[in-house]
PDB file of C-alpha atoms and ligand atoms in Angstrom:
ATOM      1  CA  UNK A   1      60.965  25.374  50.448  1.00 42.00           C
ATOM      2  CA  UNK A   2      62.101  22.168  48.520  1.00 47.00           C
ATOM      3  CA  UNK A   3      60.613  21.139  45.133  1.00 47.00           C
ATOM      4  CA  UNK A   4      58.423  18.916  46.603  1.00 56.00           C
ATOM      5  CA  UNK A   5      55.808  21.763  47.552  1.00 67.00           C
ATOM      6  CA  UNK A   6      53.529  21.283  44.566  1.00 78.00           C
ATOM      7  CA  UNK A   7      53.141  17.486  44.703  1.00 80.00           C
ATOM      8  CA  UNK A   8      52.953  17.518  48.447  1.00 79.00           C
ATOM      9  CA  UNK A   9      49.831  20.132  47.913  1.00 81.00           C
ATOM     10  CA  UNK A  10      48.170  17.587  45.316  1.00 90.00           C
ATOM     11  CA  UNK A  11      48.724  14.652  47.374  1.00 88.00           C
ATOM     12  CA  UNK A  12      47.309  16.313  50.445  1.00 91.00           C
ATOM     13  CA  UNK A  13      44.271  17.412  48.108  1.00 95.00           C
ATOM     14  CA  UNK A  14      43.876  13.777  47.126  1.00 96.00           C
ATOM     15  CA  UNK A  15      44.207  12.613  50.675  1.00 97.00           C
ATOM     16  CA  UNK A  16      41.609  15.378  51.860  1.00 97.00           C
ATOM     17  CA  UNK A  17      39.363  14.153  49.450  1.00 97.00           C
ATOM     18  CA  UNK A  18      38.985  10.718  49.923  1.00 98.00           C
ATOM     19  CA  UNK A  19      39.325  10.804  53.470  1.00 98.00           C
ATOM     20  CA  UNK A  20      36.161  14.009  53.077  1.00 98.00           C
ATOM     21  CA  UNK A  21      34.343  10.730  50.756  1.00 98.00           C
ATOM     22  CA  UNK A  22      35.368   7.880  53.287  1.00 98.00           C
ATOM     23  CA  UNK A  23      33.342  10.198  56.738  1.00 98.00           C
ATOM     24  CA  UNK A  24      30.759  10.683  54.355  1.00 98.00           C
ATOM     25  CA  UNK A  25      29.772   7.355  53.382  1.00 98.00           C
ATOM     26  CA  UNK A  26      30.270   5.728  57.099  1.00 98.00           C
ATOM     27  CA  UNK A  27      28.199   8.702  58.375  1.00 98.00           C
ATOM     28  CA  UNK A  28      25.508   7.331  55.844  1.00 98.00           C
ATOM     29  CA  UNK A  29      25.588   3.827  56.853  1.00 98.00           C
ATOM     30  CA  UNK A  30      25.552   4.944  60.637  1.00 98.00           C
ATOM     31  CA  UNK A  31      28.591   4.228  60.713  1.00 98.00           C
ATOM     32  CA  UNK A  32      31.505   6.637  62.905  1.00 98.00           C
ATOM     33  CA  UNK A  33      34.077   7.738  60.616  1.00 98.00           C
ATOM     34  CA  UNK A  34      36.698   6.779  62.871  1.00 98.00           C
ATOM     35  CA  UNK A  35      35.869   3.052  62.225  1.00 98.00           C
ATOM     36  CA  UNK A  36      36.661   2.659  58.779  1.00 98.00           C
ATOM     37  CA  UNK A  37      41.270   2.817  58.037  1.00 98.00           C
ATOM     38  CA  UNK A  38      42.657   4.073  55.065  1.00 98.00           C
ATOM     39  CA  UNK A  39      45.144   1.491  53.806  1.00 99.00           C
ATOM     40  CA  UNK A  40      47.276   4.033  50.718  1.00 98.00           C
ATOM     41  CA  UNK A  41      48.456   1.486  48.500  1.00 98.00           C
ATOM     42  CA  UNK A  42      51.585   2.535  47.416  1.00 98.00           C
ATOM     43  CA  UNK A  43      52.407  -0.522  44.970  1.00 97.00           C
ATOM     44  CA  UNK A  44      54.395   0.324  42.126  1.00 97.00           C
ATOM     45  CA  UNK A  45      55.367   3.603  43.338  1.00 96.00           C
ATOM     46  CA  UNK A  46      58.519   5.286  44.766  1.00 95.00           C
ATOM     47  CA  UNK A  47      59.710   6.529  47.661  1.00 95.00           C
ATOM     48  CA  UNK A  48      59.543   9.911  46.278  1.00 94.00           C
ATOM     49  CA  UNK A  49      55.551   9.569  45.292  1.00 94.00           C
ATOM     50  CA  UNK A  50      54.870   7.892  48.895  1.00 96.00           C
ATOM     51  CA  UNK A  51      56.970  10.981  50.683  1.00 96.00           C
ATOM     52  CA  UNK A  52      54.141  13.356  50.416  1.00 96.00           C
ATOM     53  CA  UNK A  53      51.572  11.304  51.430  1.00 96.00           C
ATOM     54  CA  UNK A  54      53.187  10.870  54.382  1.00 97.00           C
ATOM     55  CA  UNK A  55      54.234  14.725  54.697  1.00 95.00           C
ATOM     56  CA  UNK A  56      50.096  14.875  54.646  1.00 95.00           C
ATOM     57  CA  UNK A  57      49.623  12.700  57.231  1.00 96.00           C
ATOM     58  CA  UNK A  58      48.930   9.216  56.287  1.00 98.00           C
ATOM     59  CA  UNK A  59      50.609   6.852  57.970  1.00 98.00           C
ATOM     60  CA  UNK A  60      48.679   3.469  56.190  1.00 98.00           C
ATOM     61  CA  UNK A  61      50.158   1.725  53.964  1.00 98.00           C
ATOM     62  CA  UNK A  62      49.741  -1.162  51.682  1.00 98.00           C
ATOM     63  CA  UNK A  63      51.815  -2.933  49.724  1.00 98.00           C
ATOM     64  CA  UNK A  64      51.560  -6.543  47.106  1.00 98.00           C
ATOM     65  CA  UNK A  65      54.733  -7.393  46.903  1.00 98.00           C
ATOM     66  CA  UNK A  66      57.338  -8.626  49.762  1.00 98.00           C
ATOM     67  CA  UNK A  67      60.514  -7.510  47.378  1.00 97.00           C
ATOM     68  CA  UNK A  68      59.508  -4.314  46.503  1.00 97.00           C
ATOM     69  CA  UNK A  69      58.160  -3.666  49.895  1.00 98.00           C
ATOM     70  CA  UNK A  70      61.829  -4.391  51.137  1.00 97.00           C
ATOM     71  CA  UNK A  71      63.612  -2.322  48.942  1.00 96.00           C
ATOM     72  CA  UNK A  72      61.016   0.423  49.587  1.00 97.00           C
ATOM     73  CA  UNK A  73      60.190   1.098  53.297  1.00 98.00           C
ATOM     74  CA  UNK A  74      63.032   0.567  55.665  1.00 96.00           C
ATOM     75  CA  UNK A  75      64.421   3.637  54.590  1.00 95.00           C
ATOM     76  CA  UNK A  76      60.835   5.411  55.211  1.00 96.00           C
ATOM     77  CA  UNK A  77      60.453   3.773  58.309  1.00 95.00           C
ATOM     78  CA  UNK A  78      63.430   4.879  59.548  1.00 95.00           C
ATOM     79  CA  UNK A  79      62.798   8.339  59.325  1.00 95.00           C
ATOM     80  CA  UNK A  80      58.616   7.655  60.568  1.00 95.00           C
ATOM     81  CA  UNK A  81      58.510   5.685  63.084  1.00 94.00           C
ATOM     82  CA  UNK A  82      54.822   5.182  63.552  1.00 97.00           C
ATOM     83  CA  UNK A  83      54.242   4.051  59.929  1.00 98.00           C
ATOM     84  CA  UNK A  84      51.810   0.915  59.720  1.00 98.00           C
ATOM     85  CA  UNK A  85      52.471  -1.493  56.736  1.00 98.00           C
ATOM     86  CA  UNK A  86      49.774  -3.981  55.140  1.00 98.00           C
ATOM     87  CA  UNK A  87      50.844  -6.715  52.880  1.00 98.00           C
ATOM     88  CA  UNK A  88      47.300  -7.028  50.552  1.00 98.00           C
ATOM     89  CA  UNK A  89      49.215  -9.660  48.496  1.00 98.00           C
ATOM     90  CA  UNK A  90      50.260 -12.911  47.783  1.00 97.00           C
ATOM     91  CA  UNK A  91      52.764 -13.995  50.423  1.00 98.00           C
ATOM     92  CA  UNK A  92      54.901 -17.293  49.694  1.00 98.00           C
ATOM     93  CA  UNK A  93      56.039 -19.831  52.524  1.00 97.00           C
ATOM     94  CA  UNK A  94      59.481 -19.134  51.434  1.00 97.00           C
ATOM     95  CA  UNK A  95      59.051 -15.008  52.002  1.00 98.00           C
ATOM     96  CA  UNK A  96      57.681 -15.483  55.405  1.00 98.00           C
ATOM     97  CA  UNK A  97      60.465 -14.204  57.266  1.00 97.00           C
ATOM     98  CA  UNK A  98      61.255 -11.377  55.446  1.00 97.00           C
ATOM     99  CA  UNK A  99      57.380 -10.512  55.643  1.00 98.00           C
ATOM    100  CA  UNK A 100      57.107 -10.431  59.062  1.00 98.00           C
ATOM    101  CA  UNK A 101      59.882  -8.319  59.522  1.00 96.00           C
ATOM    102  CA  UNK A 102      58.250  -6.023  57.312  1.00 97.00           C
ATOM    103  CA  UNK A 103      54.668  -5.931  57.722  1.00 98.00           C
ATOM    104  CA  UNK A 104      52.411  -5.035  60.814  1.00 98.00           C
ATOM    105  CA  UNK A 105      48.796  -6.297  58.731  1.00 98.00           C
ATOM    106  CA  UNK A 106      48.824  -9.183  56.492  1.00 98.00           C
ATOM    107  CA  UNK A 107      45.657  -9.189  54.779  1.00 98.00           C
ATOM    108  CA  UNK A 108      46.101 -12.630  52.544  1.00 98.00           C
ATOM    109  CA  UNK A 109      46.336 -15.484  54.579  1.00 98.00           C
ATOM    110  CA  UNK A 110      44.519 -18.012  52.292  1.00 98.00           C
ATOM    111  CA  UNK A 111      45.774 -22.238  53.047  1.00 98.00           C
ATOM    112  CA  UNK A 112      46.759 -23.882  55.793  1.00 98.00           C
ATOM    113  CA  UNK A 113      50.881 -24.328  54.384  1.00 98.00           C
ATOM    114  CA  UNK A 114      50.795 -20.688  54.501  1.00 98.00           C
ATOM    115  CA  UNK A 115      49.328 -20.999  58.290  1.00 98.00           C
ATOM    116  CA  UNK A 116      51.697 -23.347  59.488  1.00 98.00           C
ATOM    117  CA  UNK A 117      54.468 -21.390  58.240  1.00 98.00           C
ATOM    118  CA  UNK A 118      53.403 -18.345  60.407  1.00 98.00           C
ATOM    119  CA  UNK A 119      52.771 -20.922  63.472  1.00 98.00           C
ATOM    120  CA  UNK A 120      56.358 -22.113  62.943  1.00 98.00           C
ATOM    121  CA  UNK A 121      58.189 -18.514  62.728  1.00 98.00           C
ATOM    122  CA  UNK A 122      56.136 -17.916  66.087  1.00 98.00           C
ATOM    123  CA  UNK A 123      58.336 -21.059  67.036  1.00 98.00           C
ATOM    124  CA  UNK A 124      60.759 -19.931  66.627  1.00 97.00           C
ATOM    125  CA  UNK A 125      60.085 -16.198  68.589  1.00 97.00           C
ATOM    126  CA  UNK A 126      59.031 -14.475  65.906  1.00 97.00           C
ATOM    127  CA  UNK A 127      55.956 -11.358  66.877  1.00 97.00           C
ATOM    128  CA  UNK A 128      53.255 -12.270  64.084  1.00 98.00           C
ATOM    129  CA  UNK A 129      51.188  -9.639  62.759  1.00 98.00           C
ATOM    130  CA  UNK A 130      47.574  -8.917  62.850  1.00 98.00           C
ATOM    131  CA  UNK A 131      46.086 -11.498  60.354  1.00 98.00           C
ATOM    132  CA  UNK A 132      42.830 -11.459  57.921  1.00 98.00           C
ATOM    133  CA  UNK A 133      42.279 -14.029  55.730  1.00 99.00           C
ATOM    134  CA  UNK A 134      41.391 -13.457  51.801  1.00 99.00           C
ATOM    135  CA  UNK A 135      38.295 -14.879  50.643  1.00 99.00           C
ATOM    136  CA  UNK A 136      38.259 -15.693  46.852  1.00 98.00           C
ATOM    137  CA  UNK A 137      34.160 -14.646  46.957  1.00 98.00           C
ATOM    138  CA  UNK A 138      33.989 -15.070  43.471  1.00 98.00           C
ATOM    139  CA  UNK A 139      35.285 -18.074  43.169  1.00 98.00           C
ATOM    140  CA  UNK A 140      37.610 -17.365  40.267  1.00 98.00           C
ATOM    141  CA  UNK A 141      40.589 -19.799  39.519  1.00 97.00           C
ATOM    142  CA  UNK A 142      43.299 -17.328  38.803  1.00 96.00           C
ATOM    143  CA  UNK A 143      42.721 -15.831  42.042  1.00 97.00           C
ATOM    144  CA  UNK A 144      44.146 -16.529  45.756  1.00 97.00           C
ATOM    145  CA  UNK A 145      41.698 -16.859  48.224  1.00 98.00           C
ATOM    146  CA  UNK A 146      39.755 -19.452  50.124  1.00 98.00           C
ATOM    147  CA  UNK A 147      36.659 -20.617  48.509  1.00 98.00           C
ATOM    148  CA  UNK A 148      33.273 -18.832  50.584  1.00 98.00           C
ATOM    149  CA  UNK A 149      32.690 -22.656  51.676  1.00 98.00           C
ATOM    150  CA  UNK A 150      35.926 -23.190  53.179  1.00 98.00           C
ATOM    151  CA  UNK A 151      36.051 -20.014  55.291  1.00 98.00           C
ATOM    152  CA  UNK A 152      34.058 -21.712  58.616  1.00 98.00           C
ATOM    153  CA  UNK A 153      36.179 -24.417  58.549  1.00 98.00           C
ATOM    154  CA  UNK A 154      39.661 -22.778  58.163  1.00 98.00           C
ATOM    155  CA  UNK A 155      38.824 -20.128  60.692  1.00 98.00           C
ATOM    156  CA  UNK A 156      38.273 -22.846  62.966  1.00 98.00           C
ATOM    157  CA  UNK A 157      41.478 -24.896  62.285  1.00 98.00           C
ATOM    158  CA  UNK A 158      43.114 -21.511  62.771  1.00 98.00           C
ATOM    159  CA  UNK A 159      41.697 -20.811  66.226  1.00 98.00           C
ATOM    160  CA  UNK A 160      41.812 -24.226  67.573  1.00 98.00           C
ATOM    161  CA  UNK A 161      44.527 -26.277  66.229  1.00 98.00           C
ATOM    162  CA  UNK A 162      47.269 -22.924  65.586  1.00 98.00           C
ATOM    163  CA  UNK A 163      45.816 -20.336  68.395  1.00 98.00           C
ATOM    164  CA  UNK A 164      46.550 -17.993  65.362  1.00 98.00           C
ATOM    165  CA  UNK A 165      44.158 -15.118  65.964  1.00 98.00           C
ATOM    166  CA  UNK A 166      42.313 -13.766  63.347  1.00 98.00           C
ATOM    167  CA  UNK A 167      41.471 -10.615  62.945  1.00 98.00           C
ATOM    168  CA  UNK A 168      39.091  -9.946  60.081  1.00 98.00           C
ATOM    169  CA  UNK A 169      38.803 -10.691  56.256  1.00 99.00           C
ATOM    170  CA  UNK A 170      39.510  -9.396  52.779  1.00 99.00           C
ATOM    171  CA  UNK A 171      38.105 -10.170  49.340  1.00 98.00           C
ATOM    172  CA  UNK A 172      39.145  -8.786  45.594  1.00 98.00           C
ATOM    173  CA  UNK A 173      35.648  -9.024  43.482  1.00 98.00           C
ATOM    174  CA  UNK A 174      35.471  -9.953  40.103  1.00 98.00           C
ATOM    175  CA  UNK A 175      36.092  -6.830  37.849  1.00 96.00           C
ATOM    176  CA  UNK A 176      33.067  -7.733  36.175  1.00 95.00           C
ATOM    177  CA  UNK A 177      30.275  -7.887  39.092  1.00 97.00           C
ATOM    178  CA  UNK A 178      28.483  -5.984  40.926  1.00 98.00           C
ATOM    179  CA  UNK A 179      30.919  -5.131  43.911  1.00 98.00           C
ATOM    180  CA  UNK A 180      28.059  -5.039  46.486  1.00 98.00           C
ATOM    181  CA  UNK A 181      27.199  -8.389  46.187  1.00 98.00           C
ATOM    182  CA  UNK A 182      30.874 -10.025  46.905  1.00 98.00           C
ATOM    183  CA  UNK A 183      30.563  -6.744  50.311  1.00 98.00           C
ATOM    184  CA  UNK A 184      27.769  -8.660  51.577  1.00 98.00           C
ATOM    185  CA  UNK A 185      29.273 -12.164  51.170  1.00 98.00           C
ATOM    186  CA  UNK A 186      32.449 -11.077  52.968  1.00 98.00           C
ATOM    187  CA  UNK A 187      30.512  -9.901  55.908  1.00 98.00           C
ATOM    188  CA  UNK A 188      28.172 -12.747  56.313  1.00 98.00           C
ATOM    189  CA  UNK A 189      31.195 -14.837  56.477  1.00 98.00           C
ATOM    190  CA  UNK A 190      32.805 -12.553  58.801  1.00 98.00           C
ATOM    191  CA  UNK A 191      29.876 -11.528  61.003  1.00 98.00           C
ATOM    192  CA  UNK A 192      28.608 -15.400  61.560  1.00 98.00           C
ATOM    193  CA  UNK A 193      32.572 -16.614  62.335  1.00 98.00           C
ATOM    194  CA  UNK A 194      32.379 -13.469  64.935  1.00 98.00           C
ATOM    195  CA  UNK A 195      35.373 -11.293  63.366  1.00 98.00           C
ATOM    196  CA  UNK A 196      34.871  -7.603  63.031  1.00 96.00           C
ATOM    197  CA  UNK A 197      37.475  -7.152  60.465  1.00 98.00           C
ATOM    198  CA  UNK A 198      36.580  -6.571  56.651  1.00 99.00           C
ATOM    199  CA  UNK A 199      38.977  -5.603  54.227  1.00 99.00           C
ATOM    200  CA  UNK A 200      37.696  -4.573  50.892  1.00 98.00           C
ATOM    201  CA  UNK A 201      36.881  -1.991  48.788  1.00 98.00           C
ATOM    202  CA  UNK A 202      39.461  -0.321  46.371  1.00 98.00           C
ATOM    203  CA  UNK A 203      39.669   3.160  44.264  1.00 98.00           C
ATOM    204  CA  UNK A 204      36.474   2.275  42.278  1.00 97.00           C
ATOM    205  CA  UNK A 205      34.283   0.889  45.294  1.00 98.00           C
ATOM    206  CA  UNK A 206      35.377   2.491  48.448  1.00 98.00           C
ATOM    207  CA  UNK A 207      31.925   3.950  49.533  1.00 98.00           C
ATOM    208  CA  UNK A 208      29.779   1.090  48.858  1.00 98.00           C
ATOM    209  CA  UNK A 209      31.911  -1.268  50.746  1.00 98.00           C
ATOM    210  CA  UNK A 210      31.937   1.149  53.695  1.00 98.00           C
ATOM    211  CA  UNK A 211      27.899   0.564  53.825  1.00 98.00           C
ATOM    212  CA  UNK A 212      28.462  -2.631  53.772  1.00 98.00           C
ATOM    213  CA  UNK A 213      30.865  -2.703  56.338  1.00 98.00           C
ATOM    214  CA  UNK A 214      34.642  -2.059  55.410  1.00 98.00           C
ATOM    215  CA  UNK A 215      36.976  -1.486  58.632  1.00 98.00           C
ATOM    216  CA  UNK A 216      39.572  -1.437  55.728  1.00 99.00           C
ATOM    217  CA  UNK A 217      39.514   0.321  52.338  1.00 99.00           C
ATOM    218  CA  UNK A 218      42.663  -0.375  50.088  1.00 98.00           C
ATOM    219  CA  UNK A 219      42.791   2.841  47.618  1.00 98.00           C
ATOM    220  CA  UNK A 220      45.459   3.151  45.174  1.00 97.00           C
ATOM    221  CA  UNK A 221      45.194   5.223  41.634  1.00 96.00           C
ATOM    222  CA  UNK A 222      42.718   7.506  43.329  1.00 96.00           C
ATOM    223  CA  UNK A 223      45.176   8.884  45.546  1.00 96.00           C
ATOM    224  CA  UNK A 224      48.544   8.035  43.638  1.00 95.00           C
ATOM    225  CA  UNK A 225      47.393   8.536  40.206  1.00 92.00           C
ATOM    226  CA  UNK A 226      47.366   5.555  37.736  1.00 90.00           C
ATOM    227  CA  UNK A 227      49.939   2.944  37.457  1.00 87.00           C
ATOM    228  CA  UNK A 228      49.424   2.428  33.697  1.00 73.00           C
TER     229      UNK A 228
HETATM  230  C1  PLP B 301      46.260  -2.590  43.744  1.00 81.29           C
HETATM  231  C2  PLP B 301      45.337  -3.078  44.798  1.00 81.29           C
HETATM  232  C3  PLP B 301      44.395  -2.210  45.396  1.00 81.29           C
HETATM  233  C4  PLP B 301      44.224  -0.751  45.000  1.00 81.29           C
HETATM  234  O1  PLP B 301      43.545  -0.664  43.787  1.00 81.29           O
HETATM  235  P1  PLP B 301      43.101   0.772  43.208  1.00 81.29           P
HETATM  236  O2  PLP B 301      42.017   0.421  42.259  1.00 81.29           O
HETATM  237  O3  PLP B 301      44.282   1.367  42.576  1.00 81.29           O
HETATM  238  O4  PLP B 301      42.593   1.577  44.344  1.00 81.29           O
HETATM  239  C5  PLP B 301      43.605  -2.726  46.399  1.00 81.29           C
HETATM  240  N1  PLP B 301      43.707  -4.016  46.807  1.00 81.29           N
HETATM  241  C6  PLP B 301      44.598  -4.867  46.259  1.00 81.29           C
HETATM  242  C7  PLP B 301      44.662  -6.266  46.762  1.00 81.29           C
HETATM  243  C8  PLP B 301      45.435  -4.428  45.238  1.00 81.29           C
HETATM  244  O5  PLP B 301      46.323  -5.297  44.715  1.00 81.29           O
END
């Protein structure tokens, strides 16, 4: 045995855990366990903290960063072939191509230069990835995200003007409100623009966002342990 054993047993207690709390509350909202992803956020972590997560089984991962994501996972990759990366941050116009060659989910598509990047890199034969757009639901300046009004009609320009198919959407709520609230928003939006996808919900709020309809929960600390 390697010296790994004893943090590969906590992060497959961890992992067991939230994945035991994740069946429980979809099987509460009538929902099938089996609908509702993991996404492990690995941000700020190393390879050596993400190794026994995957030694457990996940395969999910998300990451906020493009650079750190590139130094971090072709390595990991290599060696796990079926490993599924989510970008669930910011992503400049100018980190596009290294992006796509990275990620297989990009959960922050948020303004139309961003959009027509992505429709040029297609251009030019690039595979795009699965796409959800972030919705800033509460509206707050220092955060990316299209305003809850603008949704409708930038779903549209994306479908009829790019043919970029979208597959869902994604929302950070203010640390200060009531999560449930921006849930409910997010799947309004979603439900009446007929996308199935919802990203949200995070350590804190994983449960209640599965009642309210998460196909995606993005949980860091609570498996990884703070990032101080
Ligand atoms: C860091 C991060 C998370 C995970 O947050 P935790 O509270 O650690 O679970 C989820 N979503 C996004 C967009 C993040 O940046």
């Amino acid at each position: 045995m390697t010296g790994n054993t004893s943090s590969e047993a906590t992060a497959a207690v961890r992992l067991d855990a939230i994945k035991t709390r994740m069946a429980e509350a979809a099987r509460n909202a009538g929902r099938a366990p089996e609908d509702v992803t993991l996404v492990a956020v690995s941000k700020t972590f190393d390879e050596a903290a993400i190794r026994p997560l995957i030694a457990a089984g996940q395969r999910v991962f998300g990451e906020n960063r493009v650079q750190e994501s590139a130094h971090k996972w072709p390595a990991l990759r290599a060696q796990h072939a079926d490993i599924e990366l989510h970008l669930i941050g910011p992503l400049q116009t100018n980190k596009v191509d290294d992006a796509l060659a990275l990620f297989d989910v990009i959960h922050t598509l948020d303004r139309d230069r961003l959009a027509l990047a992505l429709v040029r890199a297609r251009e030019k034969g690039k595979a795009l990835p699965r796409l959800l757009v972030q919705v800033n639901t509460g509206e707050e300046p220092q955060k990316a995200g299209l305003a809850p009004g603008e949704v409708d009609a930038f779903l549209a320009r994306c479908r009829d003007e790019w043919q970029l198919e979208i597959e869902g959407l994604m929302c950070i709520p203010p640390a200060d409100e009531e999560p449930a609230l921006h849930f409910a928003l997010l799947e309004k939006l979603a439900r009446r623009n007929g996308l199935r996808g919802l990203s949200m919900g995070m350590s804190g709020d994983f449960e209640k966002a599965i009642a309210f309809g998460a196909t995606h929960v993005r949980v860091g600390s609570a498996l990884f342990g703070s990032r101080d």
